[in-house]
Amino acid sequence: MAFLFHKFQEAVKTLAKSPTFARDPRQLQFDADINRLFLYTSYNLLGRNAEAADAEEIIEMADKASVDVQQMQVQENVHSQIKSFCTSMDEILLQNEKLVNDPFELSRQANVLPPTNNPVVPKRRSLSLAEVSKRLKDQIGYQLNVRPSQISHKDAGQGLFLDGAVNVGAVVAFYPGVVYSSAYHRYIPGYHDNKNPYLVTRHDGNVIDAQPWGSGGDEQELWNGKKMVVNKPDMEGVEKRLDSLNKPLEESQGDNSDNFLERRNPLALAHFANHPAKGMLPNVMICPYDFPLTESSMRVYIPNVLFGNAEVNTKAFGNLWLKSGASRNGESEVPILKTVVLVASRALQDEELFLNYRLSNSKQLPEWYNPVDEE
């Protein structure tokens, strides 16, 4: 496997310089990132029994396939890993997994239980976040811890540490919180005055604010993207303006209704990853992940909610908000929630995770920030 990974590393360097990706700087960076993510997540998918021919096929595809095709494959690769994670969480938390996952039983429950405006919440074990994290490590081989960073700078604060081992291309963390499309950027706390250090921006303009999530919790909670923000004192008057924008939506149109989210998600800690200090390199990278909302059994483990009205979000991005999530031929369109995960850019074991923040040169850069050259 070490020999095969060396081939992938060389392919990453070669393909990053390909004229295929020579467009405007932002698009160039996005295309290069997708190319790397395609190679890394595909390599991870091969597993330990990979053969050289499989690796050669992936490298050839990375050289010839369009960015759109590679992006679709990255989504499939990442979704496969997250689906496996959700299965592990079900095994840890659900008291009767068969009862919950059986479609016939779910239908029977829907007919027997009294009508309610709130979703039915499966009965779950009373475990703390720390206990869930330990059990998850027993299943997937690692857990995440937040503790003082190893970076010596006075502003380093807390850092995110991997306890265990993962291979390159592994999804190691979720970036939790409230998702804002460009139509709602003005409502993001601390966005315009640069006072919120827990924001991450996707290439498509969606911003995720992890501040409301904090470090998670020890139970499920009912989350609503609008209510998470308008209940803050500094957002007085926002709810009235939002209500003037929002119209009743069919459930299939969006994800702005109340959601029971599992706060005991041990991997929902990506916002604690620090930028590497001078002389260090990042070991994880941002990966946009479009979660298909049709995967209802997985929804509780996706630590994000949409802020505002899905109809307004769709108008802001055209057809980008609704995207194929079920097939390669583009015929199937399903509603998605635009999120972010962190993917390992090399094999990792018992170490602090570092993410290239890529702060804009147009802003006043903080003292601790050093630009990273990742080729």
Short mmCIF file of C-alpha atoms in Angstrom, two decimals:
data_model
loop_
_atom_site.label_atom_id
_atom_site.label_comp_id
_atom_site.label_asym_id
_atom_site.label_seq_id
_atom_site.Cartn_x
_atom_site.Cartn_y
_atom_site.Cartn_z
CA MET A 1 0.00 0.00 0.00
CA ALA A 2 2.91 2.40 0.68
CA PHE A 3 4.10 2.01 -2.92
CA LEU A 4 0.61 2.67 -4.26
CA PHE A 5 0.20 5.77 -2.12
CA HIS A 6 3.53 7.10 -3.43
CA LYS A 7 2.09 6.78 -6.94
CA PHE A 8 -0.97 8.75 -5.85
CA GLN A 9 1.22 11.48 -4.29
CA GLU A 10 3.15 11.88 -7.53
CA ALA A 11 -0.12 11.99 -9.47
CA VAL A 12 -1.42 14.77 -7.22
CA LYS A 13 1.65 16.92 -7.93
CA THR A 14 1.55 16.27 -11.67
CA LEU A 15 -2.18 16.80 -12.17
CA ALA A 16 -2.20 19.99 -10.10
CA LYS A 17 0.01 21.59 -12.77
CA SER A 18 -2.12 20.40 -15.67
CA PRO A 19 -3.37 23.14 -18.06
CA THR A 20 -6.80 21.49 -17.79
CA PHE A 21 -7.28 23.42 -14.55
CA ALA A 22 -5.89 26.76 -15.77
CA ARG A 23 -8.81 29.15 -15.25
CA ASP A 24 -9.45 31.95 -12.75
CA PRO A 25 -7.64 31.54 -9.39
CA ARG A 26 -10.69 30.52 -7.30
CA GLN A 27 -11.85 28.02 -9.89
CA LEU A 28 -8.29 26.74 -10.27
CA GLN A 29 -8.06 26.12 -6.53
CA PHE A 30 -11.44 24.39 -6.42
CA ASP A 31 -10.61 22.17 -9.41
CA ALA A 32 -7.26 21.23 -7.87
CA ASP A 33 -8.93 20.42 -4.55
CA ILE A 34 -11.53 18.20 -6.21
CA ASN A 35 -8.74 16.44 -8.11
CA ARG A 36 -6.87 15.75 -4.87
CA LEU A 37 -10.03 14.65 -3.08
CA PHE A 38 -10.87 12.32 -5.95
CA LEU A 39 -7.46 10.65 -5.68
CA TYR A 40 -7.43 10.51 -1.87
CA THR A 41 -10.98 9.24 -1.32
CA SER A 42 -10.71 6.76 -4.20
CA TYR A 43 -7.46 5.46 -2.74
CA ASN A 44 -9.19 5.06 0.61
CA LEU A 45 -12.02 3.17 -1.08
CA LEU A 46 -9.56 0.65 -2.53
CA GLY A 47 -8.74 -0.61 0.96
CA ARG A 48 -5.77 -2.64 2.07
CA ASN A 49 -6.17 -5.26 -0.66
CA ALA A 50 -5.70 -2.76 -3.48
CA GLU A 51 -3.75 -3.79 -6.56
CA ALA A 52 -1.50 -1.65 -8.72
CA ALA A 53 -3.90 -1.92 -11.67
CA ASP A 54 -6.70 -0.39 -9.59
CA ALA A 55 -4.48 2.53 -8.63
CA GLU A 56 -3.40 3.09 -12.23
CA GLU A 57 -7.05 3.16 -13.34
CA ILE A 58 -7.92 5.83 -10.76
CA ILE A 59 -4.90 7.97 -11.70
CA GLU A 60 -5.82 7.72 -15.37
CA MET A 61 -9.40 8.72 -14.61
CA ALA A 62 -8.17 11.71 -12.59
CA ASP A 63 -6.19 12.82 -15.62
CA LYS A 64 -9.00 12.41 -18.17
CA ALA A 65 -12.31 12.84 -16.34
CA SER A 66 -13.95 16.25 -16.08
CA VAL A 67 -14.07 18.05 -12.75
CA ASP A 68 -17.84 17.46 -12.63
CA VAL A 69 -17.37 13.71 -12.95
CA GLN A 70 -14.64 13.70 -10.31
CA GLN A 71 -16.78 15.80 -7.98
CA MET A 72 -19.65 13.34 -8.33
CA GLN A 73 -17.31 10.45 -7.49
CA VAL A 74 -15.95 12.32 -4.45
CA GLN A 75 -19.53 12.74 -3.23
CA GLU A 76 -20.16 9.01 -3.62
CA ASN A 77 -16.90 8.10 -1.89
CA VAL A 78 -17.54 10.43 1.05
CA HIS A 79 -21.21 9.43 1.33
CA SER A 80 -20.19 5.78 1.54
CA GLN A 81 -17.89 6.55 4.48
CA ILE A 82 -20.50 8.66 6.26
CA LYS A 83 -23.13 5.99 5.77
CA SER A 84 -20.78 3.52 7.47
CA PHE A 85 -20.26 6.00 10.32
CA CYS A 86 -24.04 6.39 10.76
CA THR A 87 -24.45 2.61 10.91
CA SER A 88 -21.83 2.47 13.68
CA MET A 89 -23.64 5.23 15.59
CA ASP A 90 -26.93 3.35 15.28
CA GLU A 91 -25.30 0.23 16.71
CA ILE A 92 -24.00 2.26 19.65
CA LEU A 93 -27.08 4.34 20.43
CA LEU A 94 -30.26 2.64 19.25
CA GLN A 95 -31.88 0.30 21.75
CA ASN A 96 -33.62 -1.70 19.05
CA GLU A 97 -31.93 -1.14 15.68
CA LYS A 98 -34.10 -3.65 13.84
CA LEU A 99 -37.27 -1.93 15.03
CA VAL A 100 -36.09 1.46 13.74
CA ASN A 101 -34.64 0.36 10.42
CA ASP A 102 -37.48 -1.96 9.41
CA PRO A 103 -39.69 -0.04 6.90
CA PHE A 104 -42.73 -2.20 7.72
CA GLU A 105 -42.37 -1.51 11.43
CA LEU A 106 -41.92 2.22 10.81
CA SER A 107 -45.13 2.22 8.77
CA ARG A 108 -46.96 0.34 11.52
CA GLN A 109 -45.75 2.83 14.14
CA ALA A 110 -46.90 5.76 12.00
CA ASN A 111 -50.42 4.28 11.90
CA VAL A 112 -50.55 3.40 15.59
CA LEU A 113 -48.97 6.46 17.18
CA PRO A 114 -51.12 9.58 17.66
CA PRO A 115 -50.58 12.41 15.17
CA THR A 116 -47.95 14.97 16.15
CA ASN A 117 -46.17 17.90 14.59
CA ASN A 118 -42.84 16.64 15.85
CA PRO A 119 -40.92 13.75 14.27
CA VAL A 120 -40.87 10.41 16.07
CA VAL A 121 -37.56 10.06 17.90
CA PRO A 122 -36.27 6.48 18.21
CA LYS A 123 -35.49 5.34 21.74
CA ARG A 124 -31.78 5.70 22.40
CA ARG A 125 -29.35 4.56 25.04
CA SER A 126 -28.43 6.98 27.83
CA LEU A 127 -24.74 7.37 27.06
CA SER A 128 -22.62 10.47 27.49
CA LEU A 129 -20.73 12.00 24.57
CA ALA A 130 -17.47 10.69 26.07
CA GLU A 131 -18.90 7.15 26.27
CA VAL A 132 -20.16 7.29 22.68
CA SER A 133 -16.75 8.54 21.53
CA LYS A 134 -14.96 5.64 23.23
CA ARG A 135 -17.33 3.05 21.76
CA LEU A 136 -17.02 4.60 18.31
CA LYS A 137 -13.23 4.31 18.51
CA ASP A 138 -13.64 0.59 19.22
CA GLN A 139 -15.56 0.32 15.94
CA ILE A 140 -13.74 2.66 13.55
CA GLY A 141 -10.26 2.82 15.09
CA TYR A 142 -10.07 6.45 16.18
CA GLN A 143 -11.71 9.26 18.11
CA LEU A 144 -11.26 13.04 18.30
CA ASN A 145 -10.21 15.05 21.34
CA VAL A 146 -10.12 18.80 21.93
CA ARG A 147 -7.26 19.99 24.10
CA PRO A 148 -4.59 22.74 24.16
CA SER A 149 -2.88 23.00 20.78
CA GLN A 150 0.77 22.07 20.32
CA ILE A 151 1.31 25.33 18.42
CA SER A 152 3.36 27.60 20.65
CA HIS A 153 1.69 30.88 19.63
CA LYS A 154 -0.23 32.60 22.44
CA ASP A 155 -3.41 32.72 20.33
CA ALA A 156 -3.36 29.02 19.40
CA GLY A 157 -5.89 28.07 22.07
CA GLN A 158 -7.57 24.67 21.72
CA GLY A 159 -6.62 22.18 19.01
CA LEU A 160 -8.19 19.07 17.49
CA PHE A 161 -6.36 15.78 18.03
CA LEU A 162 -6.76 12.39 16.44
CA ASP A 163 -6.54 9.51 18.91
CA GLY A 164 -5.96 6.40 16.81
CA ALA A 165 -5.12 5.91 13.14
CA VAL A 166 -6.75 6.58 9.76
CA ASN A 167 -5.65 6.12 6.17
CA VAL A 168 -5.37 8.88 3.60
CA GLY A 169 -8.77 9.87 2.18
CA ALA A 170 -10.67 9.07 5.38
CA VAL A 171 -13.42 11.41 6.54
CA VAL A 172 -12.18 12.39 9.99
CA ALA A 173 -14.56 15.17 11.08
CA PHE A 174 -17.81 17.03 10.36
CA TYR A 175 -17.98 20.84 10.38
CA PRO A 176 -21.15 21.37 12.46
CA GLY A 177 -23.52 24.30 12.72
CA VAL A 178 -25.89 26.53 10.80
CA VAL A 179 -25.62 26.69 6.99
CA TYR A 180 -26.20 30.07 5.32
CA SER A 181 -26.61 30.61 1.59
CA SER A 182 -25.50 33.95 0.10
CA ALA A 183 -29.09 35.21 0.42
CA TYR A 184 -28.64 35.20 4.22
CA HIS A 185 -25.00 36.21 4.75
CA ARG A 186 -26.11 39.45 6.40
CA TYR A 187 -27.63 37.42 9.25
CA ILE A 188 -24.42 35.57 10.18
CA PRO A 189 -23.21 36.66 13.64
CA GLY A 190 -19.70 38.11 13.41
CA TYR A 191 -19.46 37.66 9.64
CA HIS A 192 -18.97 41.26 8.53
CA ASP A 193 -16.75 42.40 11.40
CA ASN A 194 -14.57 39.25 11.41
CA LYS A 195 -15.42 38.52 15.06
CA ASN A 196 -16.58 34.95 14.58
CA PRO A 197 -13.64 32.49 14.34
CA TYR A 198 -15.92 29.50 13.71
CA LEU A 199 -17.00 30.24 10.14
CA VAL A 200 -16.07 28.21 7.08
CA THR A 201 -16.99 29.09 3.49
CA ARG A 202 -17.62 26.58 0.73
CA HIS A 203 -16.57 27.28 -2.84
CA ASP A 204 -20.22 27.84 -3.80
CA GLY A 205 -20.64 30.64 -1.24
CA ASN A 206 -22.45 28.73 1.50
CA VAL A 207 -21.11 29.62 4.94
CA ILE A 208 -21.30 27.36 8.01
CA ASP A 209 -21.27 28.86 11.51
CA ALA A 210 -20.15 26.30 14.09
CA GLN A 211 -20.44 28.64 17.08
CA PRO A 212 -23.97 27.50 18.09
CA TRP A 213 -22.84 23.87 18.12
CA GLY A 214 -20.00 24.34 20.60
CA SER A 215 -18.52 21.00 21.65
CA GLY A 216 -21.71 18.98 21.23
CA GLY A 217 -23.79 17.63 24.09
CA ASP A 218 -25.03 14.53 25.88
CA GLU A 219 -28.43 14.12 24.19
CA GLN A 220 -30.51 14.83 21.10
CA GLU A 221 -31.78 18.35 20.62
CA LEU A 222 -34.43 19.96 18.46
CA TRP A 223 -32.66 22.35 16.09
CA ASN A 224 -34.04 24.94 13.71
CA GLY A 225 -31.70 27.05 11.57
CA LYS A 226 -33.63 30.27 12.05
CA LYS A 227 -34.29 29.85 15.78
CA MET A 228 -30.63 29.05 16.54
CA VAL A 229 -29.74 32.61 15.53
CA VAL A 230 -32.75 34.85 16.17
CA ASN A 231 -32.83 33.92 19.85
CA LYS A 232 -29.53 35.78 20.30
CA PRO A 233 -29.86 39.32 21.76
CA ASP A 234 -27.80 40.92 18.95
CA MET A 235 -30.20 39.57 16.31
CA GLU A 236 -33.28 41.48 17.53
CA GLY A 237 -35.64 42.20 14.67
CA VAL A 238 -34.23 39.50 12.38
CA GLU A 239 -37.13 37.09 12.96
CA LYS A 240 -39.69 39.63 11.74
CA ARG A 241 -37.69 40.28 8.55
CA LEU A 242 -37.22 36.57 7.97
CA ASP A 243 -40.91 35.85 8.44
CA SER A 244 -41.67 38.35 5.69
CA LEU A 245 -39.43 36.32 3.38
CA ASN A 246 -40.54 32.86 4.41
CA LYS A 247 -43.56 31.16 2.90
CA PRO A 248 -44.99 27.76 3.88
CA LEU A 249 -42.98 25.01 2.26
CA GLU A 250 -43.71 21.42 1.43
CA GLU A 251 -41.51 19.10 3.43
CA SER A 252 -39.76 17.90 0.27
CA GLN A 253 -38.61 21.42 -0.63
CA GLY A 254 -36.14 22.00 2.13
CA ASP A 255 -34.72 21.30 5.55
CA ASN A 256 -35.62 24.38 7.56
CA SER A 257 -38.12 22.55 9.78
CA ASP A 258 -37.29 21.42 13.30
CA ASN A 259 -34.71 18.63 13.26
CA PHE A 260 -33.71 16.26 16.02
CA LEU A 261 -29.92 16.23 15.80
CA GLU A 262 -27.73 13.83 17.74
CA ARG A 263 -25.49 16.12 19.79
CA ARG A 264 -23.43 13.13 20.85
CA ASN A 265 -21.65 13.09 17.49
CA PRO A 266 -17.98 12.51 18.41
CA LEU A 267 -16.77 13.64 14.97
CA ALA A 268 -18.61 17.00 14.88
CA LEU A 269 -15.52 18.92 15.98
CA ALA A 270 -13.88 20.12 12.75
CA HIS A 271 -14.14 23.77 13.87
CA PHE A 272 -11.42 23.14 16.47
CA ALA A 273 -8.75 22.28 13.87
CA ASN A 274 -6.00 24.91 13.81
CA HIS A 275 -4.06 26.41 10.91
CA PRO A 276 -0.50 24.97 10.84
CA ALA A 277 2.32 27.04 12.30
CA LYS A 278 5.29 28.15 10.22
CA GLY A 279 7.28 25.15 8.97
CA MET A 280 4.29 22.80 9.37
CA LEU A 281 1.91 21.44 6.73
CA PRO A 282 -1.82 20.71 6.90
CA ASN A 283 -2.78 17.04 7.22
CA VAL A 284 -6.51 17.40 6.52
CA MET A 285 -8.42 19.32 3.85
CA ILE A 286 -11.92 20.68 3.43
CA CYS A 287 -14.31 18.59 1.37
CA PRO A 288 -17.75 19.90 0.37
CA TYR A 289 -20.35 17.23 1.10
CA ASP A 290 -23.90 17.51 -0.24
CA PHE A 291 -25.99 15.41 2.10
CA PRO A 292 -29.10 14.00 0.36
CA LEU A 293 -32.07 14.77 2.59
CA THR A 294 -33.81 11.64 1.30
CA GLU A 295 -31.45 9.65 3.58
CA SER A 296 -33.78 10.16 6.54
CA SER A 297 -32.21 7.45 8.72
CA MET A 298 -28.85 9.28 8.54
CA ARG A 299 -30.19 12.79 9.09
CA VAL A 300 -29.89 12.76 12.89
CA TYR A 301 -26.09 12.36 12.62
CA ILE A 302 -25.52 15.24 10.17
CA PRO A 303 -24.76 18.13 12.57
CA ASN A 304 -26.10 20.95 10.41
CA VAL A 305 -29.31 22.89 9.83
CA LEU A 306 -30.24 25.33 7.08
CA PHE A 307 -30.87 28.97 7.98
CA GLY A 308 -33.77 30.73 6.32
CA ASN A 309 -36.15 29.65 3.61
CA ALA A 310 -35.30 26.91 1.13
CA GLU A 311 -37.20 28.74 -1.60
CA VAL A 312 -35.02 31.85 -1.15
CA ASN A 313 -31.89 29.69 -1.06
CA THR A 314 -32.90 28.07 -4.34
CA LYS A 315 -33.49 31.43 -6.00
CA ALA A 316 -30.07 32.61 -4.89
CA PHE A 317 -28.24 29.67 -6.43
CA GLY A 318 -30.58 28.64 -9.23
CA ASN A 319 -30.56 24.87 -9.72
CA LEU A 320 -27.39 24.43 -7.64
CA TRP A 321 -29.42 23.86 -4.48
CA LEU A 322 -31.15 20.89 -6.04
CA LYS A 323 -28.61 18.48 -7.34
CA SER A 324 -28.40 14.87 -8.37
CA GLY A 325 -27.63 12.73 -5.38
CA ALA A 326 -28.77 9.31 -6.40
CA SER A 327 -27.42 8.49 -9.82
CA ARG A 328 -24.68 9.39 -12.24
CA ASN A 329 -26.95 10.11 -15.17
CA GLY A 330 -28.32 13.30 -13.60
CA GLU A 331 -31.93 12.20 -14.05
CA SER A 332 -32.65 12.03 -10.35
CA GLU A 333 -32.76 15.31 -8.43
CA VAL A 334 -33.04 15.28 -4.65
CA PRO A 335 -32.91 18.07 -2.06
CA ILE A 336 -29.53 18.38 -0.39
CA LEU A 337 -27.99 20.07 2.63
CA LYS A 338 -24.65 21.66 1.71
CA THR A 339 -22.15 20.75 4.42
CA VAL A 340 -18.40 20.37 4.92
CA VAL A 341 -16.25 17.49 6.21
CA LEU A 342 -12.51 17.15 6.77
CA VAL A 343 -10.61 14.49 4.81
CA ALA A 344 -7.15 13.16 5.71
CA SER A 345 -4.54 14.21 3.13
CA ARG A 346 -2.11 11.55 4.37
CA ALA A 347 -2.08 8.61 6.78
CA LEU A 348 -2.56 9.93 10.33
CA GLN A 349 -1.88 8.48 13.76
CA ASP A 350 -2.12 10.04 17.23
CA GLU A 351 -1.48 13.64 16.16
CA GLU A 352 -2.98 17.12 16.01
CA LEU A 353 -5.04 17.94 12.93
CA PHE A 354 -4.10 21.01 10.89
CA LEU A 355 -6.22 22.68 8.22
CA ASN A 356 -5.08 25.33 5.72
CA TYR A 357 -7.39 28.27 6.50
CA ARG A 358 -6.60 30.06 3.21
CA LEU A 359 -7.42 33.47 4.65
CA SER A 360 -8.02 36.16 2.06
CA ASN A 361 -5.14 38.51 1.33
CA SER A 362 -7.66 41.35 1.08
CA LYS A 363 -8.28 41.18 4.82
CA GLN A 364 -5.89 42.09 7.58
CA LEU A 365 -4.22 38.80 8.38
CA PRO A 366 -3.74 37.85 12.04
CA GLU A 367 -0.26 37.66 13.50
CA TRP A 368 -0.33 33.86 13.78
CA TYR A 369 -1.25 33.24 10.13
CA ASN A 370 1.39 31.90 7.74
CA PRO A 371 0.41 31.11 4.10
CA VAL A 372 0.86 27.45 3.23
CA ASP A 373 2.42 26.25 -0.03
CA GLU A 374 0.88 22.85 -0.77
CA GLU A 375 2.00 22.80 -4.43
#
